[in-house]
Tab-separated table of C-alpha atoms and ligand atoms in Angstrom:
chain	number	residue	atom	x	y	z
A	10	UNK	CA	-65.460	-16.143	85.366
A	11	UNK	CA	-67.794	-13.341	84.857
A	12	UNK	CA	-71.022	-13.617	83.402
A	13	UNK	CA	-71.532	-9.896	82.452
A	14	UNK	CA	-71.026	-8.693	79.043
A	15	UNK	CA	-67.782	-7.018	78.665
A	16	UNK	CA	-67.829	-3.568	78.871
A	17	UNK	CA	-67.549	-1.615	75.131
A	18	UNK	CA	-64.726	0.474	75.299
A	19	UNK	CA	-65.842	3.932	73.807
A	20	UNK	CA	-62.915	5.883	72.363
A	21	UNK	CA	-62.978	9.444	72.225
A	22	UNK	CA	-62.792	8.877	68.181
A	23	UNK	CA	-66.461	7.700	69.102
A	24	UNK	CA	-67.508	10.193	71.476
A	25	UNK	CA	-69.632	12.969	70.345
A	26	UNK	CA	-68.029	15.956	69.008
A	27	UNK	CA	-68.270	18.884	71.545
A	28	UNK	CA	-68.723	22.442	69.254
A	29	UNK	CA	-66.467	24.640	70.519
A	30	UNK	CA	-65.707	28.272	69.859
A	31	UNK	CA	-62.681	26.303	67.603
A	32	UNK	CA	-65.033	24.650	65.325
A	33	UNK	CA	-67.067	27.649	65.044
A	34	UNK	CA	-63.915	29.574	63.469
A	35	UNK	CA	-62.499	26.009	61.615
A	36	UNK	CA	-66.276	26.311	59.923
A	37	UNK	CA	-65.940	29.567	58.674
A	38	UNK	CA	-62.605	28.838	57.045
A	39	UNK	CA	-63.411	25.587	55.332
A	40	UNK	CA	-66.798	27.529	54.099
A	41	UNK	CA	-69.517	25.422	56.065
A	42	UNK	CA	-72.592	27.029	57.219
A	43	UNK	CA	-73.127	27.468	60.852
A	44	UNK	CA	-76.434	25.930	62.279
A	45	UNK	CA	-78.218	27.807	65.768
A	46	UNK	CA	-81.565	27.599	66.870
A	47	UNK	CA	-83.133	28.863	70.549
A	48	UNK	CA	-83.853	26.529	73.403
A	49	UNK	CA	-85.286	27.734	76.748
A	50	UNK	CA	-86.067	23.880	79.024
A	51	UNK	CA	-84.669	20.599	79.143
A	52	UNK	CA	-86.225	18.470	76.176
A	53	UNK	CA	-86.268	21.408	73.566
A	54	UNK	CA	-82.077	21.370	74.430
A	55	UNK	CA	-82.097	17.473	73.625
A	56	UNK	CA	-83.778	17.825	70.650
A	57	UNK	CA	-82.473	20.482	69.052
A	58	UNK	CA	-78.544	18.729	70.294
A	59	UNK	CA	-79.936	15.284	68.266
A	60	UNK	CA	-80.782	17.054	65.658
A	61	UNK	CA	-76.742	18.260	64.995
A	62	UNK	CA	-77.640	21.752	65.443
A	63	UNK	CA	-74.097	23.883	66.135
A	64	UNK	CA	-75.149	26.041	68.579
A	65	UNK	CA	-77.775	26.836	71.141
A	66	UNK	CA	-78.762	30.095	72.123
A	67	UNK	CA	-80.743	30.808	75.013
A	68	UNK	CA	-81.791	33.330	73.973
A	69	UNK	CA	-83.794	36.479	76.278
A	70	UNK	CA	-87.000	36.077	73.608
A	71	UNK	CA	-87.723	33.476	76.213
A	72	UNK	CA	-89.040	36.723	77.917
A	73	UNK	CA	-91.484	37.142	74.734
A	74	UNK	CA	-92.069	33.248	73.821
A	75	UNK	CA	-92.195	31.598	76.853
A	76	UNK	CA	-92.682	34.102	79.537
A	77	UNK	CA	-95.257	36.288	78.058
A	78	UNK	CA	-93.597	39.143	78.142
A	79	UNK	CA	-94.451	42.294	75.403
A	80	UNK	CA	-90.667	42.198	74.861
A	81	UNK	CA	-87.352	41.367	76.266
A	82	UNK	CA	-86.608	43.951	78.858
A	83	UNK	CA	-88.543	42.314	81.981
A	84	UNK	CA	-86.288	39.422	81.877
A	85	UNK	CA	-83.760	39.110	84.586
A	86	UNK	CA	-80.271	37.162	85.316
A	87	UNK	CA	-82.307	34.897	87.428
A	88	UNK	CA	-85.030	34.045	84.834
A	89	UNK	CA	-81.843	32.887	82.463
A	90	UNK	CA	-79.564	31.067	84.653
A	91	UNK	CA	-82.817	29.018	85.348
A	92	UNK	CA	-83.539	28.005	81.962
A	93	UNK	CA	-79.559	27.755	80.967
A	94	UNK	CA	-79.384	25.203	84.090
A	95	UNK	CA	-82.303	23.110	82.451
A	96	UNK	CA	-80.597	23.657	78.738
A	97	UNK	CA	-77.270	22.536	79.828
A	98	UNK	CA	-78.415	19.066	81.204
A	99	UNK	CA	-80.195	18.654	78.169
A	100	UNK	CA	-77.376	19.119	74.929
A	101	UNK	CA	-74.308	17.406	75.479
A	102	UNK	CA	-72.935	18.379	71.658
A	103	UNK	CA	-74.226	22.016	70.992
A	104	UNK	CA	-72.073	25.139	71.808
A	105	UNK	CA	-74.260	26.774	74.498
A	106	UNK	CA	-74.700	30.162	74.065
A	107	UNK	CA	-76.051	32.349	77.058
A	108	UNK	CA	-78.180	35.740	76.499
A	109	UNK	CA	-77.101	38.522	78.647
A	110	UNK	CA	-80.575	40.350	79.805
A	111	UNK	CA	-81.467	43.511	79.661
A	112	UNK	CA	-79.518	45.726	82.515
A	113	UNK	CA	-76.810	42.796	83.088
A	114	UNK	CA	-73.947	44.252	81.340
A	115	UNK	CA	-74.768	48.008	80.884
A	116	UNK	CA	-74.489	49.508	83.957
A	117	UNK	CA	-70.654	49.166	84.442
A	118	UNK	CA	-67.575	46.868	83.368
A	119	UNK	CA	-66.761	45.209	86.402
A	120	UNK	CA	-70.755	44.332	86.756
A	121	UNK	CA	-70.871	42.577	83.064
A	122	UNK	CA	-67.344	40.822	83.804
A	123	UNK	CA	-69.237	39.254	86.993
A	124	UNK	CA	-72.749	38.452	85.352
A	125	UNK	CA	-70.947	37.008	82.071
A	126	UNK	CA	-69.180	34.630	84.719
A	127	UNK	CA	-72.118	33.748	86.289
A	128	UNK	CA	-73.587	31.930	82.968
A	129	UNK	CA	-70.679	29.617	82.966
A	130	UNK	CA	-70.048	29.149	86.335
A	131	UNK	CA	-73.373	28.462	87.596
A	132	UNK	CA	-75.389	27.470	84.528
A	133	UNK	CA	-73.148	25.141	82.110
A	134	UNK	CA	-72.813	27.960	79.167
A	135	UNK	CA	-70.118	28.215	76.806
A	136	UNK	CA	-69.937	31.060	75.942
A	137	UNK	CA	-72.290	34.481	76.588
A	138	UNK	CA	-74.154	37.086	73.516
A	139	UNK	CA	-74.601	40.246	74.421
A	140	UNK	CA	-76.155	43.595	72.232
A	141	UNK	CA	-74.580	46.433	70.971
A	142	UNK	CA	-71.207	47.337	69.097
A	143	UNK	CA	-68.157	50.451	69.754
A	144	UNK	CA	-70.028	50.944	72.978
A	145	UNK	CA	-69.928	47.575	74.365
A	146	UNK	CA	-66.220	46.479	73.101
A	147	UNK	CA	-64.562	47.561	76.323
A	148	UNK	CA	-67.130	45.235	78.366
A	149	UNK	CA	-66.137	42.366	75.621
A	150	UNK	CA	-62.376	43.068	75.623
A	151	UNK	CA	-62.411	42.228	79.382
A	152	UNK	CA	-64.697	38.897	79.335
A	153	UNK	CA	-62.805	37.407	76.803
A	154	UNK	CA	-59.215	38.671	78.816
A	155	UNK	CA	-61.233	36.734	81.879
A	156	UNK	CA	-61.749	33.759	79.710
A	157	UNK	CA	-65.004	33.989	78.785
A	158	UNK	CA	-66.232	33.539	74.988
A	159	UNK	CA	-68.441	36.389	73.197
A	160	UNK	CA	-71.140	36.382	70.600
A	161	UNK	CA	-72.034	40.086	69.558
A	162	UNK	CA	-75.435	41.053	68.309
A	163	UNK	CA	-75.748	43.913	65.821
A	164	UNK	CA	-78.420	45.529	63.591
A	165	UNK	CA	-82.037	44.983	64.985
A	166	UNK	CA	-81.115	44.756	68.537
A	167	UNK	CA	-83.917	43.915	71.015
A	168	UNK	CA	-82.952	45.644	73.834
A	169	UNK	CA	-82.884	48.786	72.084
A	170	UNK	CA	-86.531	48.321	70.918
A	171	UNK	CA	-87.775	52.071	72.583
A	172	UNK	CA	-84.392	53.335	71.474
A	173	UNK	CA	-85.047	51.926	67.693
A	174	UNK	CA	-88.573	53.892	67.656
A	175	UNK	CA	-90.156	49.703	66.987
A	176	UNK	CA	-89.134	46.468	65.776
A	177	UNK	CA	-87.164	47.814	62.590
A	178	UNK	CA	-84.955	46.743	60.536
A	179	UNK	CA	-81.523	48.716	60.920
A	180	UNK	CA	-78.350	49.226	58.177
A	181	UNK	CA	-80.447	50.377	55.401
A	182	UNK	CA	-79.063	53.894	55.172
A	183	UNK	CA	-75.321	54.437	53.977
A	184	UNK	CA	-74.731	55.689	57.625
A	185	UNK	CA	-76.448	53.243	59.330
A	186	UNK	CA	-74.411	50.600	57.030
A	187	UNK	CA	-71.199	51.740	57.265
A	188	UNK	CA	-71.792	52.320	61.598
A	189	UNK	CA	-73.047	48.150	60.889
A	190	UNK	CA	-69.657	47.479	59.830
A	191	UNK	CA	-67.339	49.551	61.990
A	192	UNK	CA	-69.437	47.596	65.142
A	193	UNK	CA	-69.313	44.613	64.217
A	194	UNK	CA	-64.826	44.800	63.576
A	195	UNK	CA	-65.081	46.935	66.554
A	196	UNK	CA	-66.412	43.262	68.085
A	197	UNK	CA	-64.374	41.222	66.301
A	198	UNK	CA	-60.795	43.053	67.394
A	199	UNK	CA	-62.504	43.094	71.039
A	200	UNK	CA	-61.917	39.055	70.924
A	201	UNK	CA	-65.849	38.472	70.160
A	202	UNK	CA	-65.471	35.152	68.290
A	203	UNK	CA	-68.747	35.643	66.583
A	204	UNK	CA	-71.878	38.254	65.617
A	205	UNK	CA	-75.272	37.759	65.088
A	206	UNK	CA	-76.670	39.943	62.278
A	207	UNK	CA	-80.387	40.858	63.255
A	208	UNK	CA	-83.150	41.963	60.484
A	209	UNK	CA	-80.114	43.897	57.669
A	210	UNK	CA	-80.314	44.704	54.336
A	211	UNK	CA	-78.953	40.739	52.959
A	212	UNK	CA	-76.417	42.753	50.727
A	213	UNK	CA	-75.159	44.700	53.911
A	214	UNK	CA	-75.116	41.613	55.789
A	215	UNK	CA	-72.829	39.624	53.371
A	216	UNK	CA	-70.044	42.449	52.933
A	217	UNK	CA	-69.743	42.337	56.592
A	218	UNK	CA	-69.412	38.533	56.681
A	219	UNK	CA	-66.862	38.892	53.917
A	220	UNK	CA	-64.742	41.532	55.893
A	221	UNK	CA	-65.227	39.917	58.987
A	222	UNK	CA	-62.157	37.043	60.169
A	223	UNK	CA	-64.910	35.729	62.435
A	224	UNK	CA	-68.418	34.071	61.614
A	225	UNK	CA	-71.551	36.283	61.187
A	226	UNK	CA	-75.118	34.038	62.085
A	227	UNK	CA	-78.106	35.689	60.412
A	228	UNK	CA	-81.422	36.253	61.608
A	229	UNK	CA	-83.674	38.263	58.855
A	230	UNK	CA	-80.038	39.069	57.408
A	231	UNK	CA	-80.100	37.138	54.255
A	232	UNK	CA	-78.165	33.869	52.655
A	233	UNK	CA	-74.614	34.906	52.585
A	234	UNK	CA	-74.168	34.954	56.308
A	235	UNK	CA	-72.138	32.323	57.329
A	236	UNK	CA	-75.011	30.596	59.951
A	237	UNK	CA	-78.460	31.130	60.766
A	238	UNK	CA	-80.085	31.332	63.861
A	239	UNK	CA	-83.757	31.306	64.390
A	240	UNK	CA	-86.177	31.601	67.308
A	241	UNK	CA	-87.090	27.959	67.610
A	242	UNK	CA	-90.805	28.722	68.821
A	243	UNK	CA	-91.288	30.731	65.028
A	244	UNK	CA	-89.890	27.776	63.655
A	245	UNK	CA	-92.297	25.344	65.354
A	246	UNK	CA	-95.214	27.089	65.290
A	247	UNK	CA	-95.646	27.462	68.898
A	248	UNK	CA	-95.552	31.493	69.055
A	249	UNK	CA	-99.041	32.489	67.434
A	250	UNK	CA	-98.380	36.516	68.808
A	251	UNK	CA	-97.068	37.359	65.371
A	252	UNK	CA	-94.496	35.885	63.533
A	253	UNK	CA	-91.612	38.088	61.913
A	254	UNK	CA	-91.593	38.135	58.349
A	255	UNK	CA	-87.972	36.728	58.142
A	256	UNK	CA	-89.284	33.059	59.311
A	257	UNK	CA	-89.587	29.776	57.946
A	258	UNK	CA	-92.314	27.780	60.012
A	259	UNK	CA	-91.304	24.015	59.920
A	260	UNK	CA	-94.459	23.037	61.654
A	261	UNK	CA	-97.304	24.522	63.343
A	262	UNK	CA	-97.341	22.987	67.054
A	263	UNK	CA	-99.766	25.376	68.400
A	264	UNK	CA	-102.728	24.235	66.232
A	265	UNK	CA	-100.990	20.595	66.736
A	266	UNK	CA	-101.192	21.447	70.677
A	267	UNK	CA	-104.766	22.903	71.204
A	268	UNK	CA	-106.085	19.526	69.121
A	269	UNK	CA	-104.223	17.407	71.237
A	270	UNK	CA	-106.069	19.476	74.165
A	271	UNK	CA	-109.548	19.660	72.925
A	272	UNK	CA	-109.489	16.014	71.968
A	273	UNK	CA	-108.362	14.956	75.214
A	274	UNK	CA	-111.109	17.278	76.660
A	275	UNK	CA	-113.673	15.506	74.365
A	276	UNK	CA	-112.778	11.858	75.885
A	277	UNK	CA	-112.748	12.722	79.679
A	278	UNK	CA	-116.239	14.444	79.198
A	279	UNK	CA	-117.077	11.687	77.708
A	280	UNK	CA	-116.327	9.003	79.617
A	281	UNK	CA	-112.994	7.542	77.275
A	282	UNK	CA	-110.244	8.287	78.797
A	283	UNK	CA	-108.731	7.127	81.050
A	284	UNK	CA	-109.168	3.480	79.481
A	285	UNK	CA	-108.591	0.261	81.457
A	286	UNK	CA	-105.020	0.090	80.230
A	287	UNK	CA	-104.381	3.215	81.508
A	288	UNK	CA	-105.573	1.967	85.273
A	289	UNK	CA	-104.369	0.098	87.806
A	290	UNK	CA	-105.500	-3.622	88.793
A	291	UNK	CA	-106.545	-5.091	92.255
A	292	UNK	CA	-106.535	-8.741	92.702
A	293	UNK	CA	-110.027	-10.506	92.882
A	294	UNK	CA	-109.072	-12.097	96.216
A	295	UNK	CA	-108.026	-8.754	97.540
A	296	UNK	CA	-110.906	-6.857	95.919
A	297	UNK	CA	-113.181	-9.217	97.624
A	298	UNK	CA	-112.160	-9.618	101.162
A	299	UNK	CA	-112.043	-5.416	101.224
A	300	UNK	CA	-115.803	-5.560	99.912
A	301	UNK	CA	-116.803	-7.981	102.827
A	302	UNK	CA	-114.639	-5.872	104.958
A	303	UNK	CA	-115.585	-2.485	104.548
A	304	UNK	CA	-119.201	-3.101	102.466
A	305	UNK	CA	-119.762	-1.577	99.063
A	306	UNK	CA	-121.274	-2.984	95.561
A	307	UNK	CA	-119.321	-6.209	94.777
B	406	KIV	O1	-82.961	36.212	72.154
B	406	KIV	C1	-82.842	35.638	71.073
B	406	KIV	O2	-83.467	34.605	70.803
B	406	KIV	C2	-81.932	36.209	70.094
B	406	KIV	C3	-81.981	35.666	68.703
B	406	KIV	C4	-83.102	36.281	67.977
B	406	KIV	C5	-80.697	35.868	67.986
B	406	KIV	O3	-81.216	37.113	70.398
């Protein structure tokens, strides 16, 4: 007979729950909010996936909040397919939402078709978000016909910051409002199976969530949205560039993180750290026989 512990059978009622593009619709139905957040490396993704977060976007402000960049438009397929990769072996629950960069779906059709494809067949994404509205539902219409699921972006579009004149806030004229809403069903009859609202009057924001079949995920947009989404470094703390107004800060890691610095600066000047736990032992015996060996203070 074996001595090992029998194996516990897991059942897939006990397996996590994978969010899918499914739940994301069943959600907006049964009136639950939607929950997103930013991740960019490996144990941001596993946090933010323990935490029961919906959805993970990474998003191109990794260009701004990680990279250093003044603003979104240096960032390249490469520099996201790098950080999906690390993202995607960290959340095992979250949908996983992959930024199109600047320049990787404008150009032509055929070209966003191909780069869209790239973020789930070489970086473990679910699903892609890309900017813009009537102009880009061709471009959508054909990802989702080649199987690939869409998040739309509307109102303060980062991309577009030189075209915007700045980092405004769009929709607030009856023109600009009623061009909000004809995008965003222009998305949603392209197949996009969900739109993030970015920095819109909160009113605007919630008649578009009520016309709309599919879920809208605010950013700066308001309560009546039917998620939010926020960039998880604003959230933290951890971006000290400026912080837009439309965010809550949950904690503030940079001040945390230049403490933890300066204190551990403080003990190896002065002569506390590394501690003899923190060090490795040598025998007596040993330490002995390599003094009469070699010479040196006993
Ligand atoms: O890049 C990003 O993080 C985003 C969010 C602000 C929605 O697009």
């Amino acid at each position: 007979m074996s001595n090992k512990a029998p194996k516990k059978k897991t059942s897939q009622a006990d397996a996590p729950k994978k969010i899918t593009i499914r739940s994301f619709a069943l959600k907006k139905k049964r009136g639950e909010k939607l929950t997103m957040l930013t991740a960019y490396d490996y144990p941001t993704a596993l946090a933010v996936d323990l935490a029961g977060i919906d959805s993970i976007l990474v998003g191109d402000s990794l260009g701004m909040v990680v990279l250093g960049y003044e603003n979104t438009l240096p960032v390249t397929m490469e520099d996201m397919l790098h950080h999906c990769k690390a993202v995607s072996r960290g959340a095992s629950q979250a949908l996983l939402i992959g930024d199109m960069p600047f320049m990787s779906y404008q150009v032509s059709i055929e070209q966003a078709v191909a780069n869209a494809g790239r973020f789930l067949q070489e970086a473990g994404m679910d699903a892609v978000k890309l900017e813009g509205g009537q102009e880009r539902a061709e471009a959508v219409r054909q990802m989702v016909a080649a199987g690939i699921p869409v998040m739309g972006h509307l109102g303060l579009t980062p991309q577009s910051v030189h075209q915007l004149g700045g980092w405004r806030s769009q929709g607030r004229t009856v023109r600009a409002a009623k061009r909000l809403l004809e995008d965003a069903l222009a998305l949603q009859e392209a197949g996009a199976f969900s739109i993030v609202l970015e920095s819109v009057p909160a009113r605007l924001a919630e008649l578009i969530s009520q016309r709309l079949r599919i879920p809208t995920i605010g950013i700066g947009a308001g309560i009546n949205c039917d998620g939010q989404v926020l960039v998880t470094h604003d959230l933290l703390g951890l971006f000290d560039r400026f912080t837009p107004k439309f965010v809550r800060q949950y904690a503030s890691l940079h001040n945390t993180m230049a403490e933890a610095f300066a204190a551990y600066r403080a003990e190896v000047l002065e002569g506390n750290f590394p501690g003899e736990e923190h060090s490795v032992a040598m025998k007596d015996e040993n330490w002995d026989k390599l003094i009469k060996d070699v010479g040196g203070k006993e």
